[in-house]
Amino acid sequence: MAKYNRIVLLGPPGSGKGTQGAILAERMGVREISAGELLRAEVKTGSDLGKEIAARIDNGQLVSADLIVRLMTQAFLAPENANGYISDGFPRSIEQAEMLEKVENTPDFENKKIDLALLIDVPDEYILERILGRTQCAKCGAFYHEKFKPTAIAGVCDVCGGKEFVKRADDTEETVVSRLRVYREATAPLIPYYENKGLLVRVDGTGPIDAVSERIKEIVKY
Ligand code: AMP
């Protein structure tokens, strides 16, 4: 049994929350629940709500706290996540963290509160390069990075053999600047917030993917 089962990943955009969250989730035998992925799935449906969400994502702004709290707490309570989960990208503000805590105090959440806020620490100068190099297989969704995680054969997905790659619409230099500002203003205050609650642990997020996941392994002790 891992030392922690319900883990919130904190860190700026491009810090590796998605990559490390997926590795950690697989090793712990739980799912990674990504706030951004849930929102992008809604955008793909083409619904009115999806259109509203897309407008905010494309500007690098946060969607409403009510919406994301509802989506994420529903996922936290889903039967397949009963043994734990890794939350990537939620909460992203003090407002959301306080709303989550309120929900956690309801009977459905008994013994299901988050038990670790893991901050992946990466200095600003790494962020742009990490984000602008990201690509994704158009067919199966596997993530790559042109420099840090290239495909084994150039232009061919390691997982499914797909040959078409896409970038996230919000992975542009302009949107990254706005996402970083939102991170500093809205999300970074969660660091002292979780520190005060005794839930925060920091991990150095620089260096190769494997090195970071080994550091995380030491902390989580799965
Ligand atoms: P991510 O995939 O985590 O980089 O998130 C992409 C975008 O989705 C963000 O820039 C926001 O527009 C939106 N988003 C993701 N998570 C949240 C959240 N917890 N609260 C509000 N908006 C979010």
Short mmCIF file of C-alpha atoms in Angstrom, two decimals, residues 43-214:
data_model
loop_
_atom_site.label_atom_id
_atom_site.label_comp_id
_atom_site.label_asym_id
_atom_site.label_seq_id
_atom_site.Cartn_x
_atom_site.Cartn_y
_atom_site.Cartn_z
CA VAL A 43 -14.87 20.89 -25.84
CA LYS A 44 -14.68 17.97 -28.30
CA THR A 45 -18.40 17.26 -27.93
CA GLY A 46 -19.10 20.64 -29.55
CA SER A 47 -21.73 21.48 -26.89
CA ASP A 48 -22.52 25.08 -25.89
CA LEU A 49 -20.71 24.44 -22.62
CA GLY A 50 -17.77 23.09 -24.63
CA LYS A 51 -17.65 26.31 -26.65
CA GLU A 52 -17.60 28.43 -23.50
CA ILE A 53 -14.81 26.28 -22.07
CA ALA A 54 -12.77 26.51 -25.31
CA ALA A 55 -12.91 30.30 -25.24
CA ARG A 56 -11.39 30.35 -21.76
CA ILE A 57 -8.78 27.68 -22.44
CA ASP A 58 -7.65 29.46 -25.60
CA ASN A 59 -7.06 32.62 -23.57
CA GLY A 60 -5.22 30.72 -20.86
CA GLN A 61 -7.90 31.65 -18.32
CA LEU A 62 -9.49 29.39 -15.73
CA VAL A 63 -13.00 28.02 -16.23
CA SER A 64 -15.53 28.61 -13.47
CA ALA A 65 -14.76 27.07 -10.11
CA ASP A 66 -18.29 25.61 -9.84
CA LEU A 67 -17.87 23.70 -13.07
CA ILE A 68 -14.43 22.24 -12.42
CA VAL A 69 -15.23 21.35 -8.79
CA ARG A 70 -18.34 19.49 -9.97
CA LEU A 71 -16.46 17.60 -12.72
CA MET A 72 -13.50 16.68 -10.53
CA THR A 73 -15.37 15.65 -7.38
CA GLN A 74 -17.65 13.47 -9.51
CA ALA A 75 -14.55 11.77 -10.89
CA PHE A 76 -13.02 11.43 -7.40
CA LEU A 77 -16.13 9.57 -6.25
CA ALA A 78 -16.41 7.30 -9.29
CA PRO A 79 -16.22 3.60 -8.27
CA GLU A 80 -13.08 3.03 -10.38
CA ASN A 81 -11.28 5.65 -8.30
CA ALA A 82 -12.33 4.24 -4.92
CA ASN A 83 -8.75 3.23 -4.04
CA GLY A 84 -7.21 6.57 -4.93
CA TYR A 85 -6.24 8.89 -7.76
CA ILE A 86 -3.77 11.44 -8.95
CA SER A 87 -5.37 14.82 -9.54
CA ASP A 88 -3.57 16.78 -12.27
CA GLY A 89 -4.49 20.46 -12.50
CA PHE A 90 -7.08 20.64 -9.72
CA PRO A 91 -7.43 22.53 -7.44
CA ARG A 92 -5.93 25.52 -9.23
CA SER A 93 -6.94 28.30 -6.83
CA ILE A 94 -7.65 28.83 -3.14
CA GLU A 95 -11.33 29.19 -4.05
CA GLN A 96 -11.34 25.74 -5.64
CA ALA A 97 -9.38 24.21 -2.74
CA GLU A 98 -11.89 25.59 -0.24
CA MET A 99 -14.80 24.31 -2.32
CA LEU A 100 -13.13 20.90 -2.51
CA GLU A 101 -12.71 20.85 1.26
CA LYS A 102 -16.39 21.57 1.75
CA VAL A 103 -17.28 18.63 -0.47
CA GLU A 104 -14.71 16.48 1.35
CA ASN A 105 -16.57 17.15 4.59
CA THR A 106 -19.73 15.48 3.27
CA PRO A 107 -20.39 11.81 4.18
CA ASP A 108 -19.68 10.55 0.62
CA PHE A 109 -16.07 11.58 1.09
CA GLU A 110 -15.46 9.83 4.40
CA ASN A 111 -11.84 8.58 4.40
CA LYS A 112 -11.41 9.96 0.89
CA LYS A 113 -9.72 13.29 1.48
CA ILE A 114 -6.59 14.21 -0.44
CA ASP A 115 -3.54 13.16 1.56
CA LEU A 116 -0.67 14.80 -0.35
CA ALA A 117 -0.09 17.96 -2.39
CA LEU A 118 3.02 17.26 -4.44
CA LEU A 119 4.65 20.37 -5.87
CA ILE A 120 6.76 19.73 -8.98
CA ASP A 121 9.23 22.57 -8.73
CA VAL A 122 10.58 23.89 -12.03
CA PRO A 123 12.20 27.29 -12.58
CA ASP A 124 10.53 29.61 -15.10
CA GLU A 125 13.30 29.36 -17.68
CA TYR A 126 12.47 25.68 -18.36
CA ILE A 127 8.80 26.20 -18.95
CA LEU A 128 8.58 27.68 -22.41
CA GLU A 129 10.90 25.10 -23.97
CA ARG A 130 9.01 22.27 -22.31
CA ILE A 131 5.60 23.49 -23.46
CA LEU A 132 6.42 24.58 -26.99
CA GLY A 133 8.02 21.20 -27.80
CA ARG A 134 4.99 19.14 -26.76
CA THR A 135 3.20 16.98 -29.35
CA GLN A 136 0.54 14.32 -29.19
CA CYS A 137 -0.31 11.41 -31.47
CA ALA A 138 -3.50 12.37 -33.33
CA LYS A 139 -4.66 8.74 -33.35
CA CYS A 140 -4.07 7.38 -29.82
CA GLY A 141 -3.31 10.54 -27.82
CA ALA A 142 0.16 9.46 -26.60
CA PHE A 143 2.26 12.44 -25.50
CA TYR A 144 5.74 13.27 -26.77
CA HIS A 145 8.24 16.09 -26.61
CA GLU A 146 10.41 16.96 -29.61
CA LYS A 147 13.53 17.15 -27.44
CA PHE A 148 12.84 15.46 -24.10
CA LYS A 149 10.63 12.54 -25.17
CA PRO A 150 10.94 11.93 -28.92
CA THR A 151 9.38 8.93 -30.66
CA ALA A 152 11.80 6.00 -31.16
CA ILE A 153 11.38 6.29 -34.96
CA ALA A 154 11.04 9.86 -36.16
CA GLY A 155 7.45 10.69 -37.11
CA VAL A 156 5.97 7.36 -35.94
CA CYS A 157 4.01 6.95 -32.70
CA ASP A 158 5.67 4.35 -30.40
CA VAL A 159 2.30 3.20 -29.12
CA CYS A 160 0.07 2.84 -32.19
CA GLY A 161 2.25 3.51 -35.23
CA GLY A 162 0.23 6.66 -36.06
CA LYS A 163 2.01 9.18 -38.28
CA GLU A 164 0.04 12.32 -37.55
CA PHE A 165 0.94 14.52 -34.60
CA VAL A 166 -0.92 17.49 -33.16
CA LYS A 167 -0.15 20.25 -30.70
CA ARG A 168 -2.51 21.54 -28.05
CA ALA A 169 -4.29 24.68 -29.28
CA ASP A 170 -3.23 26.52 -26.10
CA ASP A 171 0.46 25.57 -26.35
CA THR A 172 1.41 28.84 -28.07
CA GLU A 173 3.87 31.37 -26.74
CA GLU A 174 1.12 33.94 -26.29
CA THR A 175 -1.18 31.65 -24.29
CA VAL A 176 1.67 30.30 -22.20
CA VAL A 177 2.44 33.81 -20.96
CA SER A 178 -1.13 34.19 -19.82
CA ARG A 179 -1.21 30.67 -18.29
CA LEU A 180 1.93 31.50 -16.34
CA ARG A 181 0.42 34.72 -15.04
CA VAL A 182 -2.72 32.83 -13.95
CA TYR A 183 -0.48 30.26 -12.28
CA ARG A 184 1.37 32.89 -10.28
CA GLU A 185 -1.71 34.82 -9.28
CA ALA A 186 -4.29 32.09 -8.69
CA THR A 187 -2.49 28.77 -8.26
CA ALA A 188 0.83 29.50 -6.52
CA PRO A 189 -0.99 30.68 -3.34
CA LEU A 190 -1.96 27.02 -2.91
CA ILE A 191 1.67 26.29 -1.97
CA PRO A 192 1.55 28.07 1.44
CA TYR A 193 -2.09 26.99 1.77
CA TYR A 194 -1.23 23.28 1.65
CA GLU A 195 2.02 23.86 3.54
CA ASN A 196 -0.02 25.21 6.47
CA LYS A 197 -2.17 22.10 6.40
CA GLY A 198 0.92 19.87 6.52
CA LEU A 199 0.05 18.34 3.13
CA LEU A 200 2.74 19.86 0.92
CA VAL A 201 5.88 18.08 -0.28
CA ARG A 202 8.20 19.56 -2.94
CA VAL A 203 10.06 17.62 -5.58
CA ASP A 204 12.74 18.93 -7.91
CA GLY A 205 11.15 18.70 -11.37
CA THR A 206 14.27 19.45 -13.41
CA GLY A 207 16.28 16.86 -15.33
CA PRO A 208 15.25 13.75 -17.29
CA ILE A 209 11.76 12.27 -16.88
CA ASP A 210 13.12 9.11 -15.22
CA ALA A 211 15.15 11.08 -12.68
CA VAL A 212 12.08 13.06 -11.62
CA SER A 213 9.90 9.95 -11.37
CA GLU A 214 12.55 8.28 -9.15
#
